[in-house]
PDB file of C-alpha atoms in Angstrom:
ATOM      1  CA  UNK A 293     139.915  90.414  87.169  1.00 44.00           C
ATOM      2  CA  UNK A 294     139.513  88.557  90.506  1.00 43.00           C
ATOM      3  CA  UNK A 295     136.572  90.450  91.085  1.00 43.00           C
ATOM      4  CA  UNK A 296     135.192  90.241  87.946  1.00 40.00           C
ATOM      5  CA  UNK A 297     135.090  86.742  88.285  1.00 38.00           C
ATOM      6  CA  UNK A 298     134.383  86.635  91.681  1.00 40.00           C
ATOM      7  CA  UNK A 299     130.617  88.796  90.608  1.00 39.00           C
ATOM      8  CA  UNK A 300     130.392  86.708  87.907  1.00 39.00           C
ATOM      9  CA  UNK A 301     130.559  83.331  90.302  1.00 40.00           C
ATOM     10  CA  UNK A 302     127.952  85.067  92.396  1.00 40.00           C
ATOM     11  CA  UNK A 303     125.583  85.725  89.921  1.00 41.00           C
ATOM     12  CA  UNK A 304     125.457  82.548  88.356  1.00 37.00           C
ATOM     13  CA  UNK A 305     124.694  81.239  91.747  1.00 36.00           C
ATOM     14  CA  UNK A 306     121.495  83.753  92.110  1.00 36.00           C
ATOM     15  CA  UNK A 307     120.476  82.682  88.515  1.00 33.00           C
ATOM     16  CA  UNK A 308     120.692  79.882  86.923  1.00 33.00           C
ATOM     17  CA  UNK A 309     115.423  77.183  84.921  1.00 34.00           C
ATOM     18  CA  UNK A 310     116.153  74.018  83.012  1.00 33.00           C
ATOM     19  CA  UNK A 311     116.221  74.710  78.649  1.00 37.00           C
ATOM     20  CA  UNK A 312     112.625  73.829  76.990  1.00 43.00           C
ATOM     21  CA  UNK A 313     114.073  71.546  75.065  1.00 67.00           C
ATOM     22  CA  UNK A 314     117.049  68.926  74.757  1.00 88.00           C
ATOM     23  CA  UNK A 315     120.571  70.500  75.928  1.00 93.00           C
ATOM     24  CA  UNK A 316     122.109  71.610  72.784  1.00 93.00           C
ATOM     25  CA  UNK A 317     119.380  71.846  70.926  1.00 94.00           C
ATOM     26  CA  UNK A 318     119.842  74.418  68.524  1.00 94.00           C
ATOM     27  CA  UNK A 319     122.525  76.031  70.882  1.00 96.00           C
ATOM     28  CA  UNK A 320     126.153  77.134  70.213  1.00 97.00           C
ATOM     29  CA  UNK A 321     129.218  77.225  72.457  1.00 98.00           C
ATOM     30  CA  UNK A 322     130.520  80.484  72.512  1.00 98.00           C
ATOM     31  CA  UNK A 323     133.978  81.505  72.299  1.00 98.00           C
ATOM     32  CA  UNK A 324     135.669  84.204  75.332  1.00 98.00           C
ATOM     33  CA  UNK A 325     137.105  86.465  72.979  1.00 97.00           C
ATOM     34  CA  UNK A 326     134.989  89.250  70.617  1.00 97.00           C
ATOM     35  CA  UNK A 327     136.202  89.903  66.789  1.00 95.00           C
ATOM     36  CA  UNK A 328     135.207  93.751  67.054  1.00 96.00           C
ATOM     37  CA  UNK A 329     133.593  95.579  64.427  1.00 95.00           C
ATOM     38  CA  UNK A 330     132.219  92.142  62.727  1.00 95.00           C
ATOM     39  CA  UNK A 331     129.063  91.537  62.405  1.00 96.00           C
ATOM     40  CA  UNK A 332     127.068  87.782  62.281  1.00 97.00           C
ATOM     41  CA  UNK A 333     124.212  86.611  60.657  1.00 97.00           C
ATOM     42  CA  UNK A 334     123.358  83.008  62.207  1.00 98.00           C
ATOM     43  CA  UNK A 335     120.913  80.389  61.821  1.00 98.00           C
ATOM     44  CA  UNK A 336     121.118  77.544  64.267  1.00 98.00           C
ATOM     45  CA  UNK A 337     119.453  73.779  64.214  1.00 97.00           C
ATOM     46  CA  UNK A 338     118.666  71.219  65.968  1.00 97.00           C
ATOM     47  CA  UNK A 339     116.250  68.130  65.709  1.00 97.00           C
ATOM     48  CA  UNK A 340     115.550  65.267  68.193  1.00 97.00           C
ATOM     49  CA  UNK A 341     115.819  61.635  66.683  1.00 96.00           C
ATOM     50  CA  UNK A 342     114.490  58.088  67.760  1.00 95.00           C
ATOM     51  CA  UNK A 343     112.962  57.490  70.808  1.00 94.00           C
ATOM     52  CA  UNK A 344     109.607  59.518  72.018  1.00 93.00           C
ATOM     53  CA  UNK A 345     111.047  63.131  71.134  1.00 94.00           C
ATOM     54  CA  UNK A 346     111.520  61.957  67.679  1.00 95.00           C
ATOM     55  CA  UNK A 347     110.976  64.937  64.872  1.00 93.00           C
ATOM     56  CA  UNK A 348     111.187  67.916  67.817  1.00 94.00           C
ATOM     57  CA  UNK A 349     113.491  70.776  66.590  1.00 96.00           C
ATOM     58  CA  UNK A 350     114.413  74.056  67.673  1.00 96.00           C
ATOM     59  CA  UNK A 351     115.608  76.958  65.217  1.00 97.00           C
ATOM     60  CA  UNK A 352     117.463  79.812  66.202  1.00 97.00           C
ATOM     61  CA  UNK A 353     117.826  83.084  64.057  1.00 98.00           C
ATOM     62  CA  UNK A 354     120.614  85.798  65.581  1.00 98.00           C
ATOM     63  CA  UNK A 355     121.828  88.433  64.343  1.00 98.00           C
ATOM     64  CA  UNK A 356     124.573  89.621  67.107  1.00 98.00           C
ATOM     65  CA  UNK A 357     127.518  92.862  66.395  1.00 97.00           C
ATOM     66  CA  UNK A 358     131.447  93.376  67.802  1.00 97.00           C
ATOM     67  CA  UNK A 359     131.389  96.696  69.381  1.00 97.00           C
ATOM     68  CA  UNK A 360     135.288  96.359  70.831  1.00 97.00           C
ATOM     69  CA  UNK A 361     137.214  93.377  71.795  1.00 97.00           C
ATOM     70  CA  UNK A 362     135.616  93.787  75.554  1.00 97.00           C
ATOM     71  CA  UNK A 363     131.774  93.458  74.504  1.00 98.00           C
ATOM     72  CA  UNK A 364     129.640  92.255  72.148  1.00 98.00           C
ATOM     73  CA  UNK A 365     125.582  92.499  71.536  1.00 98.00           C
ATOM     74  CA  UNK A 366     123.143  90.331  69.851  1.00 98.00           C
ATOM     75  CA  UNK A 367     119.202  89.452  69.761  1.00 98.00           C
ATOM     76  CA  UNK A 368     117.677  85.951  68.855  1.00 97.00           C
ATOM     77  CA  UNK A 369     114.618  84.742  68.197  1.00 97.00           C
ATOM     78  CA  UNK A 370     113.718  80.726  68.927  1.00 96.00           C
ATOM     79  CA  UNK A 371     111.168  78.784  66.731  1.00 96.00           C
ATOM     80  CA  UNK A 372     110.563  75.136  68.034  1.00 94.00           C
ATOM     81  CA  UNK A 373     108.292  72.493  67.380  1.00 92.00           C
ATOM     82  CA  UNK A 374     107.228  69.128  69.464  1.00 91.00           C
ATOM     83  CA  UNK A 375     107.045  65.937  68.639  1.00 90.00           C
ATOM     84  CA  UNK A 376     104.379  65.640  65.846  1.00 85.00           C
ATOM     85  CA  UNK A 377     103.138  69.620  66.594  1.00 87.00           C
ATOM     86  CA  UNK A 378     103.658  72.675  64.368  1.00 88.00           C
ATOM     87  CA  UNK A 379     106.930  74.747  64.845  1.00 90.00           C
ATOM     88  CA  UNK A 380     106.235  78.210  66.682  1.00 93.00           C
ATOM     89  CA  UNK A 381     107.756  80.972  67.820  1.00 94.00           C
ATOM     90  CA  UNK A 382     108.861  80.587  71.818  1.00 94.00           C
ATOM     91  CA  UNK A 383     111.149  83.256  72.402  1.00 96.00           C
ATOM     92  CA  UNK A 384     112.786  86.795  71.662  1.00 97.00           C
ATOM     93  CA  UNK A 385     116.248  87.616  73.496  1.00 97.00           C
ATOM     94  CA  UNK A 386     118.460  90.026  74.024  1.00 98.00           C
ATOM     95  CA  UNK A 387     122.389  89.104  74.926  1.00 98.00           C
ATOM     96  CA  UNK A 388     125.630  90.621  75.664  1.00 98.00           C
ATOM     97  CA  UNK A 389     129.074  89.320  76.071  1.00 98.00           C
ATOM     98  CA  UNK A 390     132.176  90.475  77.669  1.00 98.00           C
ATOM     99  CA  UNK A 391     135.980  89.403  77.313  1.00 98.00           C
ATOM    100  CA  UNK A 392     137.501  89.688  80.920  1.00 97.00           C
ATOM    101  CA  UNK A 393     140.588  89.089  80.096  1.00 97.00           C
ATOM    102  CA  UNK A 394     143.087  85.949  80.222  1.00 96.00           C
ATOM    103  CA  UNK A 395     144.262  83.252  82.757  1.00 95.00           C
ATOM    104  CA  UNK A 396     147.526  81.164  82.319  1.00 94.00           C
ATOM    105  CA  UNK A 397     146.799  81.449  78.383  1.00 93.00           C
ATOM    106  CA  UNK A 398     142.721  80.982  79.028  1.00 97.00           C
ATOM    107  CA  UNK A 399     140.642  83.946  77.491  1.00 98.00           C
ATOM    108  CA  UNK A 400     137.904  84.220  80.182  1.00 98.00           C
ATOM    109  CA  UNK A 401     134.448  85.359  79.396  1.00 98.00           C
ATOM    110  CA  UNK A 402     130.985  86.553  80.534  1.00 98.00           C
ATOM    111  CA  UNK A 403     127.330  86.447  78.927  1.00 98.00           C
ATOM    112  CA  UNK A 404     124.205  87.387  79.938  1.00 98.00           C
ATOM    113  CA  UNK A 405     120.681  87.179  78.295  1.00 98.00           C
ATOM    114  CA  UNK A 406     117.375  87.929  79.130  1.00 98.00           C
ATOM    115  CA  UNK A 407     114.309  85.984  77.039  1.00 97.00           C
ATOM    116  CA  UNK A 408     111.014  87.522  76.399  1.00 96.00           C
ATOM    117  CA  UNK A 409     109.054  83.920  76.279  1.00 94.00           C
ATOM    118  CA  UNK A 410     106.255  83.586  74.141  1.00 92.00           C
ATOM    119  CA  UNK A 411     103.893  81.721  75.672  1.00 86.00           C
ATOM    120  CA  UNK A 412     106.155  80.464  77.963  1.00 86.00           C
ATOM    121  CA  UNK A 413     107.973  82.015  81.247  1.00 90.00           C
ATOM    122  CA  UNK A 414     110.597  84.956  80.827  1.00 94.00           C
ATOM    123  CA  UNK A 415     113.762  83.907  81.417  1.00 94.00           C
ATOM    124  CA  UNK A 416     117.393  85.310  82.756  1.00 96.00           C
ATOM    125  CA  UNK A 417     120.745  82.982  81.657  1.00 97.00           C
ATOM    126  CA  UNK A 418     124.557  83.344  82.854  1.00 97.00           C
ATOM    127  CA  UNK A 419     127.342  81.775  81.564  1.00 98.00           C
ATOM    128  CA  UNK A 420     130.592  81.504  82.423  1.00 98.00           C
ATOM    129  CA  UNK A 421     132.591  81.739  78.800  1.00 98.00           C
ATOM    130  CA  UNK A 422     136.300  80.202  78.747  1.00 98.00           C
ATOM    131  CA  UNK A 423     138.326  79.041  75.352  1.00 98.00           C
ATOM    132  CA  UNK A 424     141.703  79.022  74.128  1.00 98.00           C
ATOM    133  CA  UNK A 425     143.156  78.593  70.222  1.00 96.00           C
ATOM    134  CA  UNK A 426     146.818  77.028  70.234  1.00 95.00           C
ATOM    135  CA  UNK A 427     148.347  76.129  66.416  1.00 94.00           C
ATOM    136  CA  UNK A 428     145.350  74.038  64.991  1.00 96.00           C
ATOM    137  CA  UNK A 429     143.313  73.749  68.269  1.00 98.00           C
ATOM    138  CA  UNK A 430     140.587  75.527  69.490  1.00 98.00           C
ATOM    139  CA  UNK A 431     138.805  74.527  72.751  1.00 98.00           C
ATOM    140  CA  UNK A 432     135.492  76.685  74.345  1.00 98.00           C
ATOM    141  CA  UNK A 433     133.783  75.689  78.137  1.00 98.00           C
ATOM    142  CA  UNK A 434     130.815  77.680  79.055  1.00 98.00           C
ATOM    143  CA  UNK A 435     129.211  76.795  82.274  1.00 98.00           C
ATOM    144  CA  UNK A 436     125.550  77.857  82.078  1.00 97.00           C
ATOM    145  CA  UNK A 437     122.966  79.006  84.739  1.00 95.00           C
ATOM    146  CA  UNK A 438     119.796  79.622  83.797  1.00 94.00           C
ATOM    147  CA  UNK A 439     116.655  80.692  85.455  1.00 92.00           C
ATOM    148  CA  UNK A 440     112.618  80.975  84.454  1.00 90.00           C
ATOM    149  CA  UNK A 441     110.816  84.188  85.715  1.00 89.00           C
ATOM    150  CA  UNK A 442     108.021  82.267  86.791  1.00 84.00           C
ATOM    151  CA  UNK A 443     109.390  80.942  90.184  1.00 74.00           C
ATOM    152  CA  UNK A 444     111.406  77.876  89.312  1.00 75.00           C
ATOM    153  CA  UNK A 445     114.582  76.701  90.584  1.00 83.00           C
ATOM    154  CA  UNK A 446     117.902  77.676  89.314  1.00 84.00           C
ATOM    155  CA  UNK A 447     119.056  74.906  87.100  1.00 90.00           C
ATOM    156  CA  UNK A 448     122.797  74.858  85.639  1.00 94.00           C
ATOM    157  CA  UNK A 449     124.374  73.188  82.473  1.00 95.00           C
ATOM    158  CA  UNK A 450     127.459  72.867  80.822  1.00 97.00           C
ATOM    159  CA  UNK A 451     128.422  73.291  77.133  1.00 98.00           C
ATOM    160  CA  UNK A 452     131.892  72.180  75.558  1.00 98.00           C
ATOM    161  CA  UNK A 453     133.665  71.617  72.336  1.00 98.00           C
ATOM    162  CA  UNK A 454     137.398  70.611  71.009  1.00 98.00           C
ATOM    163  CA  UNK A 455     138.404  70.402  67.549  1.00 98.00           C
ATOM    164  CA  UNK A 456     141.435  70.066  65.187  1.00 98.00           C
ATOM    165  CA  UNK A 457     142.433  71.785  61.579  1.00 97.00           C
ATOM    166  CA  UNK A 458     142.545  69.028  59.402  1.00 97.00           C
ATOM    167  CA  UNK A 459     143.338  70.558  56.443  1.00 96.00           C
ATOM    168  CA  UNK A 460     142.508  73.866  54.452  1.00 93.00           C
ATOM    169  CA  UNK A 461     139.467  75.495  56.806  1.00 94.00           C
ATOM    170  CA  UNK A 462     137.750  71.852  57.659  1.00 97.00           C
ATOM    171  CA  UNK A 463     138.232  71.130  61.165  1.00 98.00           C
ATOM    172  CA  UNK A 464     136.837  68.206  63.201  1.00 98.00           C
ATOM    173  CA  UNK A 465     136.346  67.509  66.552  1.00 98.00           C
ATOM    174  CA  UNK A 466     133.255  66.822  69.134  1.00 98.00           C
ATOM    175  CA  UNK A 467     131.037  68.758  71.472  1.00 98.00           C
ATOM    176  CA  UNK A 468     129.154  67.956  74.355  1.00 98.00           C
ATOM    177  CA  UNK A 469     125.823  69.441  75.947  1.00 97.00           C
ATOM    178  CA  UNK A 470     124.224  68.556  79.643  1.00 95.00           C
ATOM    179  CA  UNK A 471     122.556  69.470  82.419  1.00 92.00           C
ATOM    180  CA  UNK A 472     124.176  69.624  85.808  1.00 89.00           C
ATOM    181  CA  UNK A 473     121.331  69.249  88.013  1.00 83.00           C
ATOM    182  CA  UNK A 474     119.873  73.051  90.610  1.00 79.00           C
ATOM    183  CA  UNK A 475     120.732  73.378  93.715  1.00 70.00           C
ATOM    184  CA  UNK A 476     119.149  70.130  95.722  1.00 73.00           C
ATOM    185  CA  UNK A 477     120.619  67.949  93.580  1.00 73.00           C
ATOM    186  CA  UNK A 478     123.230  69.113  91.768  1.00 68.00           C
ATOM    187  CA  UNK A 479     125.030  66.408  88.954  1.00 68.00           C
ATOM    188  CA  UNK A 480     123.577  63.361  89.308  1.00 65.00           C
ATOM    189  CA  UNK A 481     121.128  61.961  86.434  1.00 70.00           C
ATOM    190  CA  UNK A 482     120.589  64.068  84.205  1.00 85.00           C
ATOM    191  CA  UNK A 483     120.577  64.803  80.741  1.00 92.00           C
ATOM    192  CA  UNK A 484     123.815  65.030  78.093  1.00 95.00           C
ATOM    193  CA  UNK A 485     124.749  65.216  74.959  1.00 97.00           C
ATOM    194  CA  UNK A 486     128.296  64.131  72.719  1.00 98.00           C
ATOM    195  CA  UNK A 487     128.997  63.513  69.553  1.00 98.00           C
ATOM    196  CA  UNK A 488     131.505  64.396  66.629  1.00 98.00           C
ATOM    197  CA  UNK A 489     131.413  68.047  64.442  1.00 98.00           C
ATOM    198  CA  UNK A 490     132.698  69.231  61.687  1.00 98.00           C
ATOM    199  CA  UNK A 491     133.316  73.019  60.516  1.00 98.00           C
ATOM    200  CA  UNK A 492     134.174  74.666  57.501  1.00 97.00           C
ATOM    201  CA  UNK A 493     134.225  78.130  56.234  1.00 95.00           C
ATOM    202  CA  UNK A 494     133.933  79.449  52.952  1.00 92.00           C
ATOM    203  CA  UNK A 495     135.442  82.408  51.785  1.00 87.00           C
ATOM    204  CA  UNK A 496     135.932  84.713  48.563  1.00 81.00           C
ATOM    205  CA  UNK A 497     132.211  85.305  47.932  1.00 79.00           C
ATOM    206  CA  UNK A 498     130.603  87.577  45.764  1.00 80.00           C
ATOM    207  CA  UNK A 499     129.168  89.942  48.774  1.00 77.00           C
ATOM    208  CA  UNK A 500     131.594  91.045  51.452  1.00 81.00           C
ATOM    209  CA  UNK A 501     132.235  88.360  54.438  1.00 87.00           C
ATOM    210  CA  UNK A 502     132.538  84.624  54.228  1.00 93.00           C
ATOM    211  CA  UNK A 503     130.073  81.688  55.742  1.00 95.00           C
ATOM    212  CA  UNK A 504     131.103  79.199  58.530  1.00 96.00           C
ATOM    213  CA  UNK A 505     129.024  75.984  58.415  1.00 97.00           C
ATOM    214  CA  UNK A 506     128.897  73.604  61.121  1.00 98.00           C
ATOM    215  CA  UNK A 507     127.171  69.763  61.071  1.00 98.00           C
ATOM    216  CA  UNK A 508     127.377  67.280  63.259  1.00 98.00           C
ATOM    217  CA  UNK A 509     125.016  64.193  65.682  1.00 98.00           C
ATOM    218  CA  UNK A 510     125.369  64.618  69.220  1.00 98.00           C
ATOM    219  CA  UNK A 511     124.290  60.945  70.769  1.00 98.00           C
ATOM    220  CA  UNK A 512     122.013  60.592  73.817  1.00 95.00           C
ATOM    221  CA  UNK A 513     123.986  59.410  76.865  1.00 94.00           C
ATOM    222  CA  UNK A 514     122.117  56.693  78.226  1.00 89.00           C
ATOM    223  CA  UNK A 515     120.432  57.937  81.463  1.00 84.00           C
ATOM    224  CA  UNK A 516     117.805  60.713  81.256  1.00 84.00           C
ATOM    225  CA  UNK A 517     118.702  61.891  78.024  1.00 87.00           C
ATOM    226  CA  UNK A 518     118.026  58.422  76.168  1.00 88.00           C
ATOM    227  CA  UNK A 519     114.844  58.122  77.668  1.00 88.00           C
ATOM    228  CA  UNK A 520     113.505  60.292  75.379  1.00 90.00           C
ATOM    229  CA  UNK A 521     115.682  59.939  71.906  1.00 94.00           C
ATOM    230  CA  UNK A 522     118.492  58.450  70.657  1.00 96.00           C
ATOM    231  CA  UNK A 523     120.085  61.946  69.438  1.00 96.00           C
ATOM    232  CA  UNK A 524     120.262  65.109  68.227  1.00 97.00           C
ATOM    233  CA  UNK A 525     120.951  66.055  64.233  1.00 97.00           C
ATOM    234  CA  UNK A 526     122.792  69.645  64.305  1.00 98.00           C
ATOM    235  CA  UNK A 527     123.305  72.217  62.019  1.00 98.00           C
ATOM    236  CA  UNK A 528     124.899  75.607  62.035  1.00 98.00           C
ATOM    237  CA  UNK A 529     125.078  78.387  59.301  1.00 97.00           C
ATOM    238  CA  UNK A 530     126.773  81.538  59.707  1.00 96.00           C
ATOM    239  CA  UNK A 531     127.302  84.637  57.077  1.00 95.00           C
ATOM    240  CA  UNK A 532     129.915  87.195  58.937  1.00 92.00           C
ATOM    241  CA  UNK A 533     131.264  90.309  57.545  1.00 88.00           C
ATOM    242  CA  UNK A 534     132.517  94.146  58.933  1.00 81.00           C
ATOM    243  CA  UNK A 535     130.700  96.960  58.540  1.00 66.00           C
TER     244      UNK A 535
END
């Protein structure tokens, strides 16, 4: 495992180009461990409000499979739009994630993903995947790296979430999105995202599987970020079932 990680570090060092759009924007924070044998349906989004960005949006359609508990596959497609412009297509990707394996009660993961842009730069991402469930909590960290075929600097991020059971299968809780700067000046201003979430999940439908839904408004911290808008609306659907 110490090598594992150890490659892992390394890599996200070698690549790592900032996101088109806002952090977060119709992004989700993956969880270390792999539910094998399931497979998701997902549609993910995000919109920009307030400020100069106001109306742009990013969509994401995945469809991504369990193979084992160790690995999982998936491919993605991004539609986004700019302020006041027509939504189209940006990228197609491919991704993979790995369970390493567990650290004082910390499931560790690894994901990699390379983009086929669309009238934009190709694009490799890392990121390092780390969560842990205890009773009614459920906490995910993924350090991000992230770097445009096109000769642009590495650029890192961050991506984080905490939330609580309240009761039946609504939980609340918040996430937070950012950038943490490349390599000459690492943290610093830059741009991040918090703000509060709720999921639910609905189950005993007529078709196999059940849906997870996820809303919430992630505010612009003022720096960078709030430059541009005040916030970000988000929106997650998800239809998951085994096959």
């Amino acid at each position: 495992m110490q090598r594992t990680l150890t490659i892992l570090g390394f890599g996200i060092a070698l690549i790592a180009t900032p996101a088109a759009a806002a952090p977060g924007l119709g992004d989700t924070i993956y969880p270390a461990t792999i539910e094998p044998g399931v497979t998701e349906f997902e549609a993910r989004y995000g919109r920009l409000t307030g400020g100069p960005d106001d109306g742009g949006d990013a969509l994401k359609l995945e469809v991504e499979h369990g193979f084992s508990t160790r690995f999982a596959g998936a491919i993605f497609t991004t539609l986004g739009r700019d302020p006041g412009g027509s939504r189209s297509p940006r990228e197609v990707a491919f991704e993979g994630i790995a369970h390493v394996g567990r650290i004082g009660g910390i499931d560790v993961g690894a994901y990699a993903e390379y983009a086929f842009g669309l009238g934009e730069p190709d694009a490799l991402e890392l990121k390092a995947l780390f969560s842990r469930k205890a009773g009614r909590f459920d906490g995910r960290l993924n350090l991000i790296a992230e770097k445009g075929l096109n000769g642009s600097t590495v650029e890192f991020g961050y991506a984080a979430s905490a939330d609580w059971q309240i009761v039946g299968e609504l939980r609340a809780g918040f996430a937070a999105f950012g950038e943490a700067g490349d390599f000459n000046r690492f943290l610093g201003r830059h741009e991040h995202f918090i703000g509060p979430i709720l999921k639910t999940e609905i189950e005993h439908l007529p078709i196999p599987g059940e849906i997870g839904i996820e809303a919430g408004y992630l505010f612009a911290i003022p720096g960078a970020a709030r430059a541009g808008t005040d916030g970000q609306i988000r929106l997650l659907l998800e239809w998951e079932g085994k096959f």
